[in-house]
């Protein structure tokens, strides 16, 4: 079925089929979700908010966050923000977005309220109505009244979602994603994973990130299937949710998969009954060792995909069996065209190393009000991802690093991913992240942070000797620190840039 807006997408599911769920909550069916979207758009219009007007959303993770993305997104532009932000961060984002309103949950304290008051952004309270089904809510407009410039359901080229880039080195940029962009991405993911109405996704990803919004929520609904929304990732509760929700799949970032694996042994029985059709991993590179362990533990294929905010998430993905999945590869183009480009803007043949570029119906038209960034980001109609990689003869893409994450050791480039892969093979190592450490002569030197497996030990010397068996000297980390946990960003991704500073490793 053809759909290019969220409202059209919501028409795919059958009336009585479950659309949204949550632990210990009655599901909301598609008829209920459509009624919620229709009512929400009418309520927003009565507040003077219409198509392309921005509504910032600060809600706890859960079915209401998913439902508000869908219902508000049906008739306005959603701007989900991380509820963990501090006042200064809310001030930056609310100002940068020029939000017309801020939606918060009734009774939930958040510094966003005071910031909105200071900036004169009207606050709309969302009241969950779990008795009516997971995600159901009503909005209290307060004194907000008006007539929007454009009322009704959004059109294909209207902006459905704005997110900021997760850039760690520069000021975050606004990424506008049109209704058609997010719908194309949802359709691509559904095709890759052969999603059907019978599928049920367990969402543990944060819903202020593109991965959770599109891969878990929108792709499921676009296939007429269901998403069960948890309050957010929790390795201790994961297995109980698995048992209760009986999902056919889940999607997560590698650090979450690793945390799940570390508790798998004591949850053998639940895993045995789970019957997952597949597990999806995206947003950061999945070490082949973790992929193997996950497949062996859950007895289902692990599908690694490659996603990015600017592409409304999915760009490439390993295919389901019987087609081959290649560990260490992010798979084949899965939606947009994917190619490798050199610095001059020439497309390169298979086997060459260069920048990954994409173009297709899911890709943003460009950063908002940022001609400089757009000049750099687009070349001959291709969007430059900033990732470095290579495509093999069979079309499988391997990401070799983030161009700006490459460690530059006095001119010698070291891919942190390559070092990670080698050290991961040491039996005592559970997790490793290689990063650049400032060095007074070389500029940068290679360092690594390691989490050891429970009950195992290894010294810095042992790990360096181990790495030196497979890596040239210049790639062997000069410094290895042992940690109980590696600091992560808001989305659960490991952040190589800035890690040296966080760990107090200076020149
Ligand atoms: P985000 O916009 O937060 O989704 O981050 C996008 C970036 O995450 C990409 O440009 C890549 O650098 C990285 N990324 C996403 N998926 C993968 C993957 N499977 N393997 C390696 N890096 C990935």
PDB file of N, CA and C in Angstrom, residues 43-87:
ATOM      1  N   UNK A  43      -7.251  19.122  17.938  1.00  0.00           N
ATOM      2  CA  UNK A  43      -6.917  19.875  19.160  1.00  0.00           C
ATOM      3  C   UNK A  43      -5.787  20.873  18.897  1.00  0.00           C
ATOM      4  N   UNK A  44      -4.754  20.412  18.185  1.00  0.00           N
ATOM      5  CA  UNK A  44      -3.624  21.308  17.878  1.00  0.00           C
ATOM      6  C   UNK A  44      -4.098  22.471  17.019  1.00  0.00           C
ATOM      7  N   UNK A  45      -4.917  22.165  16.007  1.00  0.00           N
ATOM      8  CA  UNK A  45      -5.431  23.222  15.122  1.00  0.00           C
ATOM      9  C   UNK A  45      -6.193  24.266  15.933  1.00  0.00           C
ATOM     10  N   UNK A  46      -6.958  23.816  16.925  1.00  0.00           N
ATOM     11  CA  UNK A  46      -7.724  24.755  17.764  1.00  0.00           C
ATOM     12  C   UNK A  46      -6.795  25.621  18.617  1.00  0.00           C
ATOM     13  N   UNK A  47      -5.565  25.127  18.837  1.00  0.00           N
ATOM     14  CA  UNK A  47      -4.580  25.911  19.597  1.00  0.00           C
ATOM     15  C   UNK A  47      -3.809  26.845  18.668  1.00  0.00           C
ATOM     16  N   UNK A  48      -4.096  26.787  17.377  1.00  0.00           N
ATOM     17  CA  UNK A  48      -3.366  27.635  16.433  1.00  0.00           C
ATOM     18  C   UNK A  48      -2.130  26.952  15.876  1.00  0.00           C
ATOM     19  N   UNK A  49      -2.014  25.651  16.107  1.00  0.00           N
ATOM     20  CA  UNK A  49      -0.834  24.911  15.631  1.00  0.00           C
ATOM     21  C   UNK A  49      -1.226  24.031  14.453  1.00  0.00           C
ATOM     22  N   UNK A  50      -0.527  24.201  13.338  1.00  0.00           N
ATOM     23  CA  UNK A  50      -0.866  23.437  12.139  1.00  0.00           C
ATOM     24  C   UNK A  50       0.358  22.858  11.464  1.00  0.00           C
ATOM     25  N   UNK A  51       0.201  22.548  10.189  1.00  0.00           N
ATOM     26  CA  UNK A  51       1.268  21.906   9.425  1.00  0.00           C
ATOM     27  C   UNK A  51       2.543  22.738   9.444  1.00  0.00           C
ATOM     28  N   UNK A  52       3.664  22.074   9.656  1.00  0.00           N
ATOM     29  CA  UNK A  52       5.000  22.685   9.703  1.00  0.00           C
ATOM     30  C   UNK A  52       5.245  23.583  10.916  1.00  0.00           C
ATOM     31  N   UNK A  53       4.274  23.678  11.820  1.00  0.00           N
ATOM     32  CA  UNK A  53       4.552  24.349  13.096  1.00  0.00           C
ATOM     33  C   UNK A  53       5.232  23.334  13.998  1.00  0.00           C
ATOM     34  N   UNK A  54       6.208  23.823  14.767  1.00  0.00           N
ATOM     35  CA  UNK A  54       7.011  22.891  15.557  1.00  0.00           C
ATOM     36  C   UNK A  54       6.514  22.696  16.968  1.00  0.00           C
ATOM     37  N   UNK A  55       6.364  21.445  17.321  1.00  0.00           N
ATOM     38  CA  UNK A  55       5.956  21.094  18.675  1.00  0.00           C
ATOM     39  C   UNK A  55       7.094  20.315  19.316  1.00  0.00           C
ATOM     40  N   UNK A  56       7.730  20.921  20.325  1.00  0.00           N
ATOM     41  CA  UNK A  56       8.779  20.210  21.056  1.00  0.00           C
ATOM     42  C   UNK A  56       8.100  19.233  22.009  1.00  0.00           C
ATOM     43  N   UNK A  57       8.647  18.041  22.116  1.00  0.00           N
ATOM     44  CA  UNK A  57       8.039  17.015  22.966  1.00  0.00           C
ATOM     45  C   UNK A  57       9.077  16.533  23.974  1.00  0.00           C
ATOM     46  N   UNK A  58       8.751  16.685  25.251  1.00  0.00           N
ATOM     47  CA  UNK A  58       9.633  16.191  26.313  1.00  0.00           C
ATOM     48  C   UNK A  58       8.819  15.229  27.171  1.00  0.00           C
ATOM     49  N   UNK A  59       8.935  13.957  26.872  1.00  0.00           N
ATOM     50  CA  UNK A  59       8.140  12.945  27.577  1.00  0.00           C
ATOM     51  C   UNK A  59       9.042  11.791  27.983  1.00  0.00           C
ATOM     52  N   UNK A  60       8.648  11.106  29.063  1.00  0.00           N
ATOM     53  CA  UNK A  60       9.389   9.895  29.408  1.00  0.00           C
ATOM     54  C   UNK A  60       9.259   8.888  28.263  1.00  0.00           C
ATOM     55  N   UNK A  61      10.223   7.985  28.146  1.00  0.00           N
ATOM     56  CA  UNK A  61      10.126   6.960  27.113  1.00  0.00           C
ATOM     57  C   UNK A  61       8.903   6.093  27.414  1.00  0.00           C
ATOM     58  N   UNK A  62       8.202   5.703  26.372  1.00  0.00           N
ATOM     59  CA  UNK A  62       7.031   4.861  26.602  1.00  0.00           C
ATOM     60  C   UNK A  62       6.016   5.059  25.505  1.00  0.00           C
ATOM     61  N   UNK A  63       4.848   4.407  25.631  1.00  0.00           N
ATOM     62  CA  UNK A  63       3.863   4.433  24.553  1.00  0.00           C
ATOM     63  C   UNK A  63       3.312   5.829  24.265  1.00  0.00           C
ATOM     64  N   UNK A  64       3.236   6.706  25.287  1.00  0.00           N
ATOM     65  CA  UNK A  64       2.726   8.064  25.036  1.00  0.00           C
ATOM     66  C   UNK A  64       3.688   8.843  24.152  1.00  0.00           C
ATOM     67  N   UNK A  65       4.994   8.604  24.343  1.00  0.00           N
ATOM     68  CA  UNK A  65       5.985   9.276  23.492  1.00  0.00           C
ATOM     69  C   UNK A  65       5.818   8.800  22.048  1.00  0.00           C
ATOM     70  N   UNK A  66       5.654   7.487  21.871  1.00  0.00           N
ATOM     71  CA  UNK A  66       5.458   6.950  20.519  1.00  0.00           C
ATOM     72  C   UNK A  66       4.168   7.510  19.922  1.00  0.00           C
ATOM     73  N   UNK A  67       3.087   7.498  20.711  1.00  0.00           N
ATOM     74  CA  UNK A  67       1.787   7.957  20.204  1.00  0.00           C
ATOM     75  C   UNK A  67       1.807   9.445  19.889  1.00  0.00           C
ATOM     76  N   UNK A  68       2.515  10.233  20.694  1.00  0.00           N
ATOM     77  CA  UNK A  68       2.513  11.673  20.416  1.00  0.00           C
ATOM     78  C   UNK A  68       3.338  11.974  19.178  1.00  0.00           C
ATOM     79  N   UNK A  69       4.393  11.206  18.952  1.00  0.00           N
ATOM     80  CA  UNK A  69       5.148  11.369  17.698  1.00  0.00           C
ATOM     81  C   UNK A  69       4.216  11.123  16.506  1.00  0.00           C
ATOM     82  N   UNK A  70       3.396  10.077  16.591  1.00  0.00           N
ATOM     83  CA  UNK A  70       2.520   9.725  15.472  1.00  0.00           C
ATOM     84  C   UNK A  70       1.350  10.714  15.343  1.00  0.00           C
ATOM     85  N   UNK A  71       0.699  11.009  16.465  1.00  0.00           N
ATOM     86  CA  UNK A  71      -0.527  11.816  16.417  1.00  0.00           C
ATOM     87  C   UNK A  71      -0.209  13.280  16.140  1.00  0.00           C
ATOM     88  N   UNK A  72       0.840  13.817  16.786  1.00  0.00           N
ATOM     89  CA  UNK A  72       1.219  15.206  16.524  1.00  0.00           C
ATOM     90  C   UNK A  72       1.841  15.288  15.127  1.00  0.00           C
ATOM     91  N   UNK A  73       2.639  14.256  14.803  1.00  0.00           N
ATOM     92  CA  UNK A  73       3.293  14.209  13.492  1.00  0.00           C
ATOM     93  C   UNK A  73       2.314  14.104  12.329  1.00  0.00           C
ATOM     94  N   UNK A  74       1.085  13.691  12.602  1.00  0.00           N
ATOM     95  CA  UNK A  74       0.088  13.588  11.523  1.00  0.00           C
ATOM     96  C   UNK A  74      -0.335  14.963  11.023  1.00  0.00           C
ATOM     97  N   UNK A  75      -0.140  16.004  11.886  1.00  0.00           N
ATOM     98  CA  UNK A  75      -0.626  17.316  11.468  1.00  0.00           C
ATOM     99  C   UNK A  75       0.307  18.472  11.775  1.00  0.00           C
ATOM    100  N   UNK A  76       1.488  18.189  12.352  1.00  0.00           N
ATOM    101  CA  UNK A  76       2.431  19.268  12.679  1.00  0.00           C
ATOM    102  C   UNK A  76       3.843  18.678  12.619  1.00  0.00           C
ATOM    103  N   UNK A  77       4.836  19.468  13.019  1.00  0.00           N
ATOM    104  CA  UNK A  77       6.216  18.976  13.018  1.00  0.00           C
ATOM    105  C   UNK A  77       6.623  18.619  14.443  1.00  0.00           C
ATOM    106  N   UNK A  78       7.050  17.382  14.645  1.00  0.00           N
ATOM    107  CA  UNK A  78       7.446  16.962  15.991  1.00  0.00           C
ATOM    108  C   UNK A  78       8.931  17.223  16.205  1.00  0.00           C
ATOM    109  N   UNK A  79       9.283  17.607  17.428  1.00  0.00           N
ATOM    110  CA  UNK A  79      10.682  17.810  17.793  1.00  0.00           C
ATOM    111  C   UNK A  79      10.911  17.157  19.156  1.00  0.00           C
ATOM    112  N   UNK A  80      11.135  15.838  19.161  1.00  0.00           N
ATOM    113  CA  UNK A  80      11.339  15.144  20.440  1.00  0.00           C
ATOM    114  C   UNK A  80      12.693  15.518  21.037  1.00  0.00           C
ATOM    115  N   UNK A  81      12.695  15.825  22.332  1.00  0.00           N
ATOM    116  CA  UNK A  81      13.949  16.184  23.002  1.00  0.00           C
ATOM    117  C   UNK A  81      14.230  15.192  24.135  1.00  0.00           C
ATOM    118  N   UNK A  82      15.492  14.982  24.378  1.00  0.00           N
ATOM    119  CA  UNK A  82      15.917  14.074  25.448  1.00  0.00           C
ATOM    120  C   UNK A  82      15.468  14.623  26.808  1.00  0.00           C
ATOM    121  N   UNK A  83      14.616  13.900  27.530  1.00  0.00           N
ATOM    122  CA  UNK A  83      14.126  14.407  28.816  1.00  0.00           C
ATOM    123  C   UNK A  83      15.237  14.585  29.855  1.00  0.00           C
ATOM    124  N   UNK A  84      16.403  13.996  29.594  1.00  0.00           N
ATOM    125  CA  UNK A  84      17.500  14.127  30.567  1.00  0.00           C
ATOM    126  C   UNK A  84      18.287  15.428  30.400  1.00  0.00           C
ATOM    127  N   UNK A  85      17.929  16.249  29.414  1.00  0.00           N
ATOM    128  CA  UNK A  85      18.652  17.501  29.239  1.00  0.00           C
ATOM    129  C   UNK A  85      18.529  18.377  30.480  1.00  0.00           C
ATOM    130  N   UNK A  86      19.540  19.218  30.676  1.00  0.00           N
ATOM    131  CA  UNK A  86      19.525  20.218  31.754  1.00  0.00           C
ATOM    132  C   UNK A  86      18.921  21.518  31.187  1.00  0.00           C
ATOM    133  N   UNK A  87      18.644  22.456  32.086  1.00  0.00           N
ATOM    134  CA  UNK A  87      17.997  23.712  31.681  1.00  0.00           C
ATOM    135  C   UNK A  87      18.727  24.408  30.527  1.00  0.00           C
TER     136      UNK A  87
END
